[in-house]
mmCIF file of C-alpha atoms and ligand atoms in Angstrom:
data_model
loop_
_atom_site.group_PDB
_atom_site.id
_atom_site.type_symbol
_atom_site.label_atom_id
_atom_site.label_comp_id
_atom_site.label_asym_id
_atom_site.label_seq_id
_atom_site.Cartn_x
_atom_site.Cartn_y
_atom_site.Cartn_z
ATOM 1 C CA MET A 1 -2.061 21.328 32.345
ATOM 2 C CA ASN A 2 -3.531 18.941 34.773
ATOM 3 C CA ILE A 3 -5.686 20.870 37.652
ATOM 4 C CA MET A 4 -5.530 18.308 40.861
ATOM 5 C CA THR A 5 -8.657 17.728 42.482
ATOM 6 C CA THR A 6 -9.406 17.687 45.908
ATOM 7 C CA ARG A 7 -8.570 15.185 47.637
ATOM 8 C CA THR A 8 -9.648 14.881 51.228
ATOM 9 C CA GLU A 9 -6.786 11.776 52.140
ATOM 10 C CA ALA A 10 -3.215 13.649 51.218
ATOM 11 C CA ALA A 11 -1.143 11.482 49.538
ATOM 12 C CA PRO A 12 2.749 12.241 49.295
ATOM 13 C CA HIS A 13 3.201 13.441 46.317
ATOM 14 C CA ALA A 14 -0.312 14.218 46.038
ATOM 15 C CA ASP A 15 0.396 18.461 45.152
ATOM 16 C CA ALA A 16 3.452 17.732 42.448
ATOM 17 C CA VAL A 17 2.305 15.538 39.369
ATOM 18 C CA GLN A 18 -0.236 13.179 38.670
ATOM 19 C CA VAL A 19 0.305 11.252 35.585
ATOM 20 C CA PRO A 20 -3.187 10.096 33.937
ATOM 21 C CA PHE A 21 -3.399 6.834 32.121
ATOM 22 C CA VAL A 22 -3.899 8.714 28.368
ATOM 23 C CA ASP A 23 -4.552 11.960 28.287
ATOM 24 C CA LEU A 24 -6.128 13.058 24.960
ATOM 25 C CA LYS A 25 -7.813 16.235 25.057
ATOM 26 C CA ALA A 26 -4.337 17.577 25.193
ATOM 27 C CA GLN A 27 -3.614 15.863 22.507
ATOM 28 C CA TYR A 28 -6.780 17.246 20.837
ATOM 29 C CA LEU A 29 -5.620 20.771 22.498
ATOM 30 C CA SER A 30 -2.170 20.655 20.271
ATOM 31 C CA ILE A 31 -3.888 20.223 16.899
ATOM 32 C CA ARG A 32 -7.034 21.982 17.702
ATOM 33 C CA GLU A 33 -7.096 24.023 14.569
ATOM 34 C CA GLU A 34 -6.213 21.748 11.627
ATOM 35 C CA ILE A 35 -8.701 19.399 13.136
ATOM 36 C CA ASN A 36 -11.716 22.067 13.692
ATOM 37 C CA GLU A 37 -10.664 22.843 9.707
ATOM 38 C CA ALA A 38 -10.846 19.883 8.717
ATOM 39 C CA ILE A 39 -14.195 18.924 10.476
ATOM 40 C CA GLU A 40 -15.704 22.005 9.324
ATOM 41 C CA LYS A 41 -14.723 21.277 5.622
ATOM 42 C CA VAL A 42 -16.987 17.766 5.992
ATOM 43 C CA LEU A 43 -19.934 19.615 6.743
ATOM 44 C CA HIS A 44 -19.688 22.192 4.570
ATOM 45 C CA SER A 45 -19.520 19.486 1.954
ATOM 46 C CA ALA A 46 -22.933 17.394 3.993
ATOM 47 C CA GLN A 47 -20.838 14.134 2.361
ATOM 48 C CA PHE A 48 -20.971 12.412 5.604
ATOM 49 C CA VAL A 49 -19.624 8.558 4.897
ATOM 50 C CA ASN A 50 -17.339 7.317 2.911
ATOM 51 C CA GLY A 51 -16.842 9.586 -0.349
ATOM 52 C CA LYS A 52 -14.155 11.855 -0.688
ATOM 53 C CA TRP A 53 -13.054 12.464 2.445
ATOM 54 C CA VAL A 54 -12.789 8.241 3.421
ATOM 55 C CA GLU A 55 -11.147 8.016 0.020
ATOM 56 C CA GLU A 56 -8.456 10.775 0.792
ATOM 57 C CA PHE A 57 -7.552 8.942 3.761
ATOM 58 C CA GLU A 58 -7.779 5.449 2.448
ATOM 59 C CA GLN A 59 -5.114 6.896 -0.239
ATOM 60 C CA GLU A 60 -3.265 8.837 2.178
ATOM 61 C CA PHE A 61 -2.942 5.588 4.380
ATOM 62 C CA ALA A 62 -2.652 3.586 1.405
ATOM 63 C CA ARG A 63 1.079 5.625 0.860
ATOM 64 C CA TYR A 64 2.213 5.832 3.882
ATOM 65 C CA LEU A 65 2.136 1.877 4.791
ATOM 66 C CA GLY A 66 3.843 1.608 1.245
ATOM 67 C CA VAL A 67 0.362 -0.618 0.114
ATOM 68 C CA PRO A 68 -1.477 -0.783 -3.128
ATOM 69 C CA TYR A 69 -4.827 -0.513 -1.184
ATOM 70 C CA VAL A 70 -6.783 1.119 2.321
ATOM 71 C CA VAL A 71 -10.112 0.066 2.859
ATOM 72 C CA GLY A 72 -11.891 2.341 5.586
ATOM 73 C CA VAL A 73 -14.392 0.687 7.659
ATOM 74 C CA GLY A 74 -16.716 1.317 11.354
ATOM 75 C CA SER A 75 -14.114 -0.153 13.541
ATOM 76 C CA GLY A 76 -10.938 -2.451 14.677
ATOM 77 C CA THR A 77 -13.306 -5.361 14.721
ATOM 78 C CA ALA A 78 -15.447 -4.674 11.937
ATOM 79 C CA ALA A 79 -11.769 -4.832 9.788
ATOM 80 C CA LEU A 80 -11.061 -8.054 11.482
ATOM 81 C CA GLU A 81 -14.799 -8.953 10.119
ATOM 82 C CA LEU A 82 -14.588 -8.476 7.165
ATOM 83 C CA ALA A 83 -10.903 -9.144 6.465
ATOM 84 C CA LEU A 84 -11.948 -13.211 7.893
ATOM 85 C CA LYS A 85 -14.651 -13.420 5.368
ATOM 86 C CA THR A 86 -12.826 -11.726 2.214
ATOM 87 C CA ALA A 87 -10.323 -14.085 2.960
ATOM 88 C CA GLY A 88 -13.411 -16.909 2.987
ATOM 89 C CA ILE A 89 -13.350 -17.916 7.294
ATOM 90 C CA GLY A 90 -16.971 -18.921 8.386
ATOM 91 C CA ALA A 91 -18.975 -21.412 9.707
ATOM 92 C CA GLY A 92 -17.424 -25.204 10.734
ATOM 93 C CA ASP A 93 -13.512 -23.205 10.433
ATOM 94 C CA GLU A 94 -10.981 -22.741 12.810
ATOM 95 C CA VAL A 95 -9.085 -19.660 13.467
ATOM 96 C CA ILE A 96 -5.901 -19.240 15.753
ATOM 97 C CA VAL A 97 -5.235 -16.524 17.887
ATOM 98 C CA PRO A 98 -3.394 -15.615 20.887
ATOM 99 C CA ALA A 99 -4.840 -16.215 23.966
ATOM 100 C CA ASN A 100 -2.948 -12.988 25.554
ATOM 101 C CA THR A 101 -4.765 -10.186 23.410
ATOM 102 C CA PHE A 102 -8.010 -7.604 23.384
ATOM 103 C CA PHE A 103 -10.845 -9.768 22.828
ATOM 104 C CA ALA A 104 -12.016 -8.787 19.735
ATOM 105 C CA THR A 105 -9.383 -10.693 17.775
ATOM 106 C CA ALA A 106 -11.173 -13.284 18.614
ATOM 107 C CA GLU A 107 -14.924 -12.404 18.826
ATOM 108 C CA ALA A 108 -14.660 -11.004 14.986
ATOM 109 C CA VAL A 109 -13.125 -15.029 13.990
ATOM 110 C CA SER A 110 -17.035 -15.697 15.661
ATOM 111 C CA ASN A 111 -19.103 -13.376 14.747
ATOM 112 C CA VAL A 112 -18.514 -14.405 11.231
ATOM 113 C CA GLY A 113 -20.231 -17.945 12.270
ATOM 114 C CA ALA A 114 -15.876 -19.891 12.884
ATOM 115 C CA THR A 115 -14.538 -21.014 16.063
ATOM 116 C CA PRO A 116 -11.374 -19.172 17.896
ATOM 117 C CA VAL A 117 -8.597 -21.398 18.692
ATOM 118 C CA PHE A 118 -6.315 -20.350 21.211
ATOM 119 C CA ALA A 119 -2.574 -20.768 21.655
ATOM 120 C CA ASP A 120 -0.326 -19.483 23.889
ATOM 121 C CA VAL A 121 2.465 -16.811 23.337
ATOM 122 C CA ASP A 122 5.745 -15.919 24.179
ATOM 123 C CA PRO A 123 6.900 -14.677 27.345
ATOM 124 C CA GLN A 124 9.457 -11.986 26.486
ATOM 125 C CA SER A 125 7.881 -10.451 23.164
ATOM 126 C CA PHE A 126 4.319 -11.472 24.821
ATOM 127 C CA HIS A 127 3.158 -12.611 20.864
ATOM 128 C CA LEU A 128 1.876 -15.711 19.270
ATOM 129 C CA ASP A 129 4.403 -18.722 19.459
ATOM 130 C CA ALA A 130 4.935 -20.685 16.286
ATOM 131 C CA VAL A 131 5.569 -23.661 17.860
ATOM 132 C CA TYR A 132 2.253 -23.286 20.037
ATOM 133 C CA THR A 133 0.278 -22.572 17.386
ATOM 134 C CA GLU A 134 1.605 -25.264 15.370
ATOM 135 C CA ALA A 135 0.373 -27.720 17.917
ATOM 136 C CA ARG A 136 -3.033 -26.674 17.831
ATOM 137 C CA ILE A 137 -4.071 -26.631 13.854
ATOM 138 C CA THR A 138 -7.144 -29.393 12.770
ATOM 139 C CA PRO A 139 -7.785 -30.107 9.816
ATOM 140 C CA ARG A 140 -10.515 -27.688 10.270
ATOM 141 C CA THR A 141 -7.908 -24.818 10.777
ATOM 142 C CA ARG A 142 -8.256 -22.103 7.799
ATOM 143 C CA ALA A 143 -6.218 -18.916 8.885
ATOM 144 C CA VAL A 144 -3.990 -17.172 12.028
ATOM 145 C CA ILE A 145 -4.899 -14.057 13.257
ATOM 146 C CA PRO A 146 -1.003 -13.288 14.739
ATOM 147 C CA VAL A 147 -1.095 -9.647 16.805
ATOM 148 C CA HIS A 148 1.340 -6.953 16.900
ATOM 149 C CA LEU A 149 0.848 -6.076 20.343
ATOM 150 C CA PHE A 150 1.357 -3.498 22.444
ATOM 151 C CA GLY A 151 2.571 -2.177 18.765
ATOM 152 C CA ARG A 152 5.952 -4.420 18.918
ATOM 153 C CA ALA A 153 6.112 -6.083 15.440
ATOM 154 C CA MET A 154 5.993 -9.530 15.180
ATOM 155 C CA ASP A 155 8.452 -11.317 13.727
ATOM 156 C CA LEU A 156 6.565 -13.304 11.058
ATOM 157 C CA ARG A 157 8.710 -15.665 9.607
ATOM 158 C CA ASN A 158 8.266 -19.440 11.266
ATOM 159 C CA LEU A 159 4.353 -18.522 11.210
ATOM 160 C CA GLU A 160 4.943 -17.726 7.725
ATOM 161 C CA GLU A 161 6.632 -21.223 7.828
ATOM 162 C CA ILE A 162 4.155 -23.025 9.584
ATOM 163 C CA ALA A 163 0.806 -21.685 7.844
ATOM 164 C CA GLU A 164 2.246 -22.689 4.105
ATOM 165 C CA ARG A 165 3.067 -25.785 5.335
ATOM 166 C CA HIS A 166 -0.511 -26.390 6.569
ATOM 167 C CA GLY A 167 -2.431 -23.960 4.064
ATOM 168 C CA LEU A 168 -3.589 -21.794 6.391
ATOM 169 C CA THR A 169 -3.925 -17.897 5.385
ATOM 170 C CA ILE A 170 -2.899 -14.770 7.772
ATOM 171 C CA ILE A 171 -4.517 -12.397 8.832
ATOM 172 C CA GLU A 172 -2.690 -9.472 10.756
ATOM 173 C CA ASP A 173 -4.282 -7.569 13.376
ATOM 174 C CA ALA A 174 -2.224 -4.265 13.501
ATOM 175 C CA ALA A 175 -4.923 -2.259 15.569
ATOM 176 C CA GLN A 176 -2.175 -1.345 17.983
ATOM 177 C CA ALA A 177 0.849 -0.969 15.408
ATOM 178 C CA HIS A 178 0.390 2.383 13.226
ATOM 179 C CA GLY A 179 2.963 3.446 11.393
ATOM 180 C CA VAL A 180 5.613 0.668 12.961
ATOM 181 C CA PHE A 181 8.452 -1.028 11.292
ATOM 182 C CA HIS A 182 9.252 -4.970 10.831
ATOM 183 C CA GLY A 183 12.753 -4.415 9.124
ATOM 184 C CA LYS A 184 12.347 -1.844 5.600
ATOM 185 C CA THR A 185 8.837 -2.105 5.234
ATOM 186 C CA LYS A 186 5.551 -1.314 7.755
ATOM 187 C CA ILE A 187 3.067 -3.084 9.621
ATOM 188 C CA GLY A 188 0.326 -2.964 6.661
ATOM 189 C CA ALA A 189 2.388 -3.572 4.038
ATOM 190 C CA SER A 190 3.471 -7.370 3.956
ATOM 191 C CA GLY A 191 0.286 -6.938 1.051
ATOM 192 C CA ARG A 192 -2.018 -9.625 3.191
ATOM 193 C CA LEU A 193 -5.479 -8.371 4.814
ATOM 194 C CA THR A 194 -3.685 -6.371 7.581
ATOM 195 C CA CYS A 195 -6.306 -4.995 9.810
ATOM 196 C CA PHE A 196 -6.103 -1.486 11.652
ATOM 197 C CA SER A 197 -8.475 0.283 14.558
ATOM 198 C CA PHE A 198 -8.685 3.939 15.163
ATOM 199 C CA TYR A 199 -10.198 3.653 18.182
ATOM 200 C CA PRO A 200 -9.180 7.175 20.227
ATOM 201 C CA GLY A 201 -7.067 5.879 22.422
ATOM 202 C CA LYS A 202 -5.146 3.994 20.003
ATOM 203 C CA ASN A 203 -1.777 5.574 18.402
ATOM 204 C CA LEU A 204 -3.720 6.783 15.436
ATOM 205 C CA GLY A 205 -7.092 7.103 16.825
ATOM 206 C CA ALA A 206 -9.795 8.879 15.473
ATOM 207 C CA TYR A 207 -12.666 11.439 17.306
ATOM 208 C CA GLY A 208 -14.886 8.468 17.325
ATOM 209 C CA ASP A 209 -14.615 4.841 15.655
ATOM 210 C CA ALA A 210 -13.355 3.526 13.051
ATOM 211 C CA GLY A 211 -10.907 1.327 10.961
ATOM 212 C CA ALA A 212 -9.404 0.152 7.833
ATOM 213 C CA VAL A 213 -7.869 -2.975 6.461
ATOM 214 C CA ALA A 214 -4.858 -2.860 4.161
ATOM 215 C CA CYS A 215 -4.009 -5.654 1.387
ATOM 216 C CA SER A 216 -2.502 -5.664 -1.518
ATOM 217 C CA GLN A 217 -4.684 -7.933 -4.144
ATOM 218 C CA ALA A 218 -7.811 -5.930 -5.755
ATOM 219 C CA SER A 219 -9.523 -8.495 -5.489
ATOM 220 C CA HIS A 220 -9.346 -8.243 -1.963
ATOM 221 C CA PHE A 221 -9.419 -4.379 -2.144
ATOM 222 C CA GLU A 222 -12.726 -4.633 -4.317
ATOM 223 C CA THR A 223 -14.799 -7.942 -2.096
ATOM 224 C CA LEU A 224 -14.108 -5.520 0.897
ATOM 225 C CA ARG A 225 -15.443 -2.578 -0.512
ATOM 226 C CA LEU A 226 -18.751 -4.192 -1.178
ATOM 227 C CA LEU A 227 -19.000 -6.021 2.208
ATOM 228 C CA ARG A 228 -18.886 -2.225 3.572
ATOM 229 C CA ASP A 229 -22.060 -0.844 2.279
ATOM 230 C CA HIS A 230 -24.495 -3.595 2.363
ATOM 231 C CA GLY A 231 -22.909 -5.418 -1.053
ATOM 232 C CA SER A 232 -23.531 -2.820 -2.764
ATOM 233 C CA PRO A 233 -21.139 -1.529 -6.017
ATOM 234 C CA SER A 234 -24.037 1.032 -6.536
ATOM 235 C CA LYS A 235 -27.615 2.522 -5.078
ATOM 236 C CA TYR A 236 -30.040 -0.351 -4.787
ATOM 237 C CA GLN A 237 -27.730 -2.977 -6.993
ATOM 238 C CA HIS A 238 -26.356 -6.136 -4.265
ATOM 239 C CA SER A 239 -23.676 -8.238 -5.247
ATOM 240 C CA LEU A 240 -23.225 -10.223 -2.235
ATOM 241 C CA VAL A 241 -24.565 -10.197 1.425
ATOM 242 C CA GLY A 242 -22.896 -7.467 3.155
ATOM 243 C CA THR A 243 -23.137 -5.316 6.492
ATOM 244 C CA ASN A 244 -22.998 -1.194 7.231
ATOM 245 C CA SER A 245 -19.685 -0.568 8.355
ATOM 246 C CA ARG A 246 -18.682 2.258 6.349
ATOM 247 C CA MET A 247 -16.321 5.311 7.301
ATOM 248 C CA ASP A 248 -17.558 8.228 9.037
ATOM 249 C CA ALA A 249 -16.451 11.265 7.065
ATOM 250 C CA ILE A 250 -15.712 13.118 10.192
ATOM 251 C CA GLN A 251 -13.547 10.756 11.040
ATOM 252 C CA ALA A 252 -11.819 10.307 8.133
ATOM 253 C CA ALA A 253 -10.906 13.542 8.024
ATOM 254 C CA VAL A 254 -9.630 14.224 11.921
ATOM 255 C CA LEU A 255 -7.214 10.905 10.625
ATOM 256 C CA SER A 256 -5.957 13.016 7.731
ATOM 257 C CA VAL A 257 -4.693 15.057 9.767
ATOM 258 C CA LYS A 258 -3.390 13.088 12.994
ATOM 259 C CA LEU A 259 -1.250 10.871 9.905
ATOM 260 C CA ARG A 260 0.464 13.760 9.397
ATOM 261 C CA HIS A 261 1.361 13.793 13.325
ATOM 262 C CA LEU A 262 2.367 10.488 14.595
ATOM 263 C CA ASP A 263 5.546 10.116 13.308
ATOM 264 C CA ARG A 264 6.404 12.598 15.522
ATOM 265 C CA TRP A 265 4.359 11.730 18.247
ATOM 266 C CA ASN A 266 5.551 7.864 18.028
ATOM 267 C CA ALA A 267 8.982 9.436 18.015
ATOM 268 C CA LEU A 268 7.956 10.617 21.698
ATOM 269 C CA ARG A 269 6.262 6.998 22.996
ATOM 270 C CA VAL A 270 9.158 5.611 21.852
ATOM 271 C CA GLU A 271 12.011 8.120 23.861
ATOM 272 C CA HIS A 272 9.939 8.089 26.795
ATOM 273 C CA ALA A 273 9.666 4.852 26.482
ATOM 274 C CA GLY A 274 13.752 4.497 26.184
ATOM 275 C CA HIS A 275 13.500 7.307 29.642
ATOM 276 C CA LEU A 276 11.764 4.835 31.439
ATOM 277 C CA ARG A 277 13.360 0.719 30.036
ATOM 278 C CA ARG A 278 17.057 2.722 30.961
ATOM 279 C CA GLY A 279 15.797 3.617 34.656
ATOM 280 C CA LEU A 280 14.718 0.267 35.262
ATOM 281 C CA ALA A 281 17.348 -1.721 34.281
ATOM 282 C CA ALA A 282 18.622 -2.522 37.445
ATOM 283 C CA THR A 283 14.813 -3.229 39.432
ATOM 284 C CA SER A 284 12.808 -5.666 39.995
ATOM 285 C CA ILE A 285 10.320 -4.302 37.749
ATOM 286 C CA ILE A 286 10.832 -5.628 34.159
ATOM 287 C CA PRO A 287 10.693 -3.251 31.962
ATOM 288 C CA PRO A 288 9.618 -4.366 27.738
ATOM 289 C CA GLU A 289 12.500 -5.972 25.373
ATOM 290 C CA ALA A 290 14.732 -2.777 23.426
ATOM 291 C CA PRO A 291 12.767 -2.690 20.257
ATOM 292 C CA LEU A 292 15.102 -2.275 17.178
ATOM 293 C CA LYS A 293 14.981 1.202 15.533
ATOM 294 C CA GLY A 294 11.378 1.701 14.628
ATOM 295 C CA GLU A 295 10.031 -2.061 15.406
ATOM 296 C CA HIS A 296 7.444 -0.606 18.141
ATOM 297 C CA ASN A 297 5.489 1.984 18.979
ATOM 298 C CA PHE A 298 4.486 1.483 22.138
ATOM 299 C CA HIS A 299 1.435 1.786 22.045
ATOM 300 C CA LEU A 300 1.266 -0.141 25.902
ATOM 301 C CA PHE A 301 4.256 0.036 28.174
ATOM 302 C CA VAL A 302 4.123 -2.508 29.662
ATOM 303 C CA VAL A 303 5.891 -4.098 32.816
ATOM 304 C CA ARG A 304 6.006 -7.470 34.573
ATOM 305 C CA SER A 305 6.118 -7.645 38.444
ATOM 306 C CA LYS A 306 5.595 -9.962 40.669
ATOM 307 C CA SER A 307 3.777 -8.209 42.889
ATOM 308 C CA ARG A 308 1.969 -6.393 40.134
ATOM 309 C CA ASP A 309 -1.482 -5.370 42.286
ATOM 310 C CA ASP A 310 1.032 -3.657 45.058
ATOM 311 C CA LEU A 311 2.898 -1.979 42.207
ATOM 312 C CA CYS A 312 -0.661 -0.863 41.023
ATOM 313 C CA LYS A 313 -1.626 0.417 44.122
ATOM 314 C CA PHE A 314 1.443 2.260 45.431
ATOM 315 C CA LEU A 315 1.320 3.884 41.829
ATOM 316 C CA ALA A 316 -2.664 4.572 42.855
ATOM 317 C CA GLN A 317 -1.202 6.702 45.942
ATOM 318 C CA ARG A 318 1.059 8.923 44.045
ATOM 319 C CA ASN A 319 -1.922 9.845 41.084
ATOM 320 C CA ILE A 320 -0.299 7.517 38.510
ATOM 321 C CA SER A 321 -3.319 5.439 36.848
ATOM 322 C CA SER A 322 -2.350 2.159 35.501
ATOM 323 C CA GLY A 323 -4.117 -0.756 33.905
ATOM 324 C CA ILE A 324 -3.788 -4.456 33.050
ATOM 325 C CA HIS A 325 -4.076 -5.723 28.893
ATOM 326 C CA TYR A 326 -4.704 -7.694 29.301
ATOM 327 C CA PRO A 327 -6.169 -8.943 32.498
ATOM 328 C CA VAL A 328 -8.486 -12.679 31.732
ATOM 329 C CA PRO A 329 -6.595 -14.700 29.198
ATOM 330 C CA LEU A 330 -9.580 -15.049 26.413
ATOM 331 C CA HIS A 331 -9.828 -18.569 26.943
ATOM 332 C CA LEU A 332 -10.419 -18.244 30.141
ATOM 333 C CA THR A 333 -13.101 -15.097 29.959
ATOM 334 C CA LYS A 334 -16.585 -16.349 30.257
ATOM 335 C CA ALA A 335 -17.797 -15.742 26.598
ATOM 336 C CA TYR A 336 -15.224 -18.492 25.947
ATOM 337 C CA GLN A 337 -16.636 -21.226 28.701
ATOM 338 C CA ALA A 338 -18.706 -22.966 26.191
ATOM 339 C CA LEU A 339 -14.919 -23.511 23.987
ATOM 340 C CA GLY A 340 -14.579 -25.480 27.186
ATOM 341 C CA TYR A 341 -10.385 -24.718 27.727
ATOM 342 C CA PRO A 342 -10.028 -26.494 31.022
ATOM 343 C CA GLY A 343 -9.117 -23.339 33.195
ATOM 344 C CA HIS A 344 -5.946 -22.150 35.154
ATOM 345 C CA GLY A 345 -2.949 -24.170 34.006
ATOM 346 C CA THR A 346 -4.007 -24.483 30.598
ATOM 347 C CA LEU A 347 -2.490 -22.156 28.552
ATOM 348 C CA PRO A 348 0.448 -21.190 31.082
ATOM 349 C CA VAL A 349 2.409 -18.099 30.032
ATOM 350 C CA SER A 350 -0.435 -16.311 29.145
ATOM 351 C CA GLU A 351 -1.902 -17.254 32.637
ATOM 352 C CA LYS A 352 1.272 -15.836 34.456
ATOM 353 C CA LEU A 353 1.754 -12.894 32.322
ATOM 354 C CA ALA A 354 -2.225 -12.002 32.770
ATOM 355 C CA SER A 355 -1.070 -11.973 37.131
ATOM 356 C CA GLU A 356 2.074 -10.060 36.871
ATOM 357 C CA ILE A 357 1.660 -7.425 33.625
ATOM 358 C CA LEU A 358 1.100 -3.914 34.616
ATOM 359 C CA SER A 359 0.760 -1.034 31.972
ATOM 360 C CA LEU A 360 2.041 2.251 32.435
ATOM 361 C CA PRO A 361 1.544 6.145 31.510
ATOM 362 C CA MET A 362 2.340 6.194 27.221
ATOM 363 C CA TYR A 363 1.307 8.558 25.493
ATOM 364 C CA PRO A 364 3.815 11.625 23.541
ATOM 365 C CA GLU A 365 2.239 14.759 25.449
ATOM 366 C CA LEU A 366 3.757 13.069 28.815
ATOM 367 C CA SER A 367 5.907 15.671 29.691
ATOM 368 C CA HIS A 368 9.459 15.121 31.125
ATOM 369 C CA SER A 369 8.320 16.058 34.798
ATOM 370 C CA GLN A 370 5.726 12.922 34.185
ATOM 371 C CA VAL A 371 8.251 10.629 33.047
ATOM 372 C CA ALA A 372 10.552 11.716 35.748
ATOM 373 C CA TYR A 373 7.709 11.313 37.919
ATOM 374 C CA LEU A 374 6.634 7.716 37.180
ATOM 375 C CA LEU A 375 10.177 6.302 37.501
ATOM 376 C CA GLU A 376 10.498 8.148 40.481
ATOM 377 C CA ALA A 377 7.567 6.126 42.049
ATOM 378 C CA LEU A 378 8.639 2.636 40.553
ATOM 379 C CA LEU A 379 12.537 3.087 41.684
ATOM 380 C CA ASP A 380 10.506 3.485 45.406
ATOM 381 C CA PHE A 381 8.560 0.812 44.746
ATOM 382 C CA SER A 382 11.525 -1.154 44.056
ATOM 383 C CA SER A 383 13.993 -0.221 46.488
ATOM 384 C CA SER A 384 11.086 -0.382 49.282
ATOM 385 C CA GLY A 385 11.380 -4.249 49.787
ATOM 386 C CA ARG A 386 8.196 -4.749 48.341
ATOM 387 C CA GLU A 387 8.786 -6.647 45.527
ATOM 388 C CA PRO A 388 10.464 -10.381 46.174
ATOM 389 C CA ARG A 389 13.131 -9.731 43.216
HETATM 390 C C1 PLP B 1 -8.600 -1.769 19.614
HETATM 391 C C2 PLP B 1 -8.365 -3.334 19.395
HETATM 392 C C3 PLP B 1 -9.657 -4.278 18.171
HETATM 393 C C4 PLP B 1 -10.413 -3.903 18.000
HETATM 394 O O1 PLP B 1 -10.633 -2.457 17.086
HETATM 395 P P1 PLP B 1 -11.830 -1.630 17.501
HETATM 396 O O2 PLP B 1 -11.802 -0.088 16.781
HETATM 397 O O3 PLP B 1 -11.830 -1.206 19.127
HETATM 398 O O4 PLP B 1 -13.061 -2.472 17.218
HETATM 399 C C5 PLP B 1 -8.786 -5.655 17.568
HETATM 400 N N1 PLP B 1 -7.768 -5.977 18.445
HETATM 401 C C6 PLP B 1 -6.666 -5.341 19.228
HETATM 402 C C7 PLP B 1 -5.413 -6.251 19.487
HETATM 403 C C8 PLP B 1 -7.210 -4.219 19.189
HETATM 404 O O5 PLP B 1 -6.480 -3.704 20.502
#
């Protein structure tokens, strides 16, 4: 399936297999007819933003999640921004977010005029730590955004108890957690404002940017629908100041097709992850914890290694791509220097993780030989003695 590029510097296994970090083309080819037909229908209807294709997808995704309402928007970042606005968060407010997440979780807070406050994470689950969170609460704190990071469902019970005691709103960042259960219900079915991204590389990815907010309150649903379309209940009527963050109809049509395959694709990721996890059990490379059934979609498969940079290079020599999610904890990013965090040592768990984590290739289309090849490389690295135990 993958065409080898000619290399001047032959790596030991260069002619065997290569494992790219993602392979969106392989997935497209596997559903090409369905996708092309869906896009053609949109083109013929000439309804390009919002409208019936978007409404259809919203209803399908709401049914899939088990929640009354879904509002399609322009991106996952916009979903977070509009959810914050819907919850009434704005200037002067503080919102607690984990330091180890994608930048957009914090950026959305800044973009509604509020201040993100970074809290440390749990070293095993990588999720926002409830104890650290409570320590960051001030009289200005209005909300907290837990992230179901890497597609693993976060257990929100401790956070709910804290939020209740301090009168905080919880907005869930489920940008990586499509089709994941916590207990008997899916992430997105809690009734809280829950934000999804359909960025192409996500488990449910569009062929461009798109996002959605799930919720159970009719008033939230109405506000979100207004906010995404210039606060406009009907043409040239504006009942509040919103923005343009409508969903593209072509993206909605693509998502409707892909939603039908999501559970199967997630199951394949879980299968690959199980294989890798078991293979790594006796090595110095620490795999992600075994998930409870249904509680992880392995959007990313993140291992930890004391020699992370060497491991990354070792894999690259064998044509295996890897990534770091995320290399700089948010309190240390240049963009947030103005918030005045003292630097290294402030949020030790997030900082340590940033130096040890490595995301390995993980997608449904990985072949058995690619998974075996990847595991062999990891075992070779582990037994090469480069990895301190
Ligand atoms: C992808 C992502 C976002 C942003 O979504 P976009 O669609 O790229 O705007 C927000 N939070 C997390 C955790 C993400 O992974």
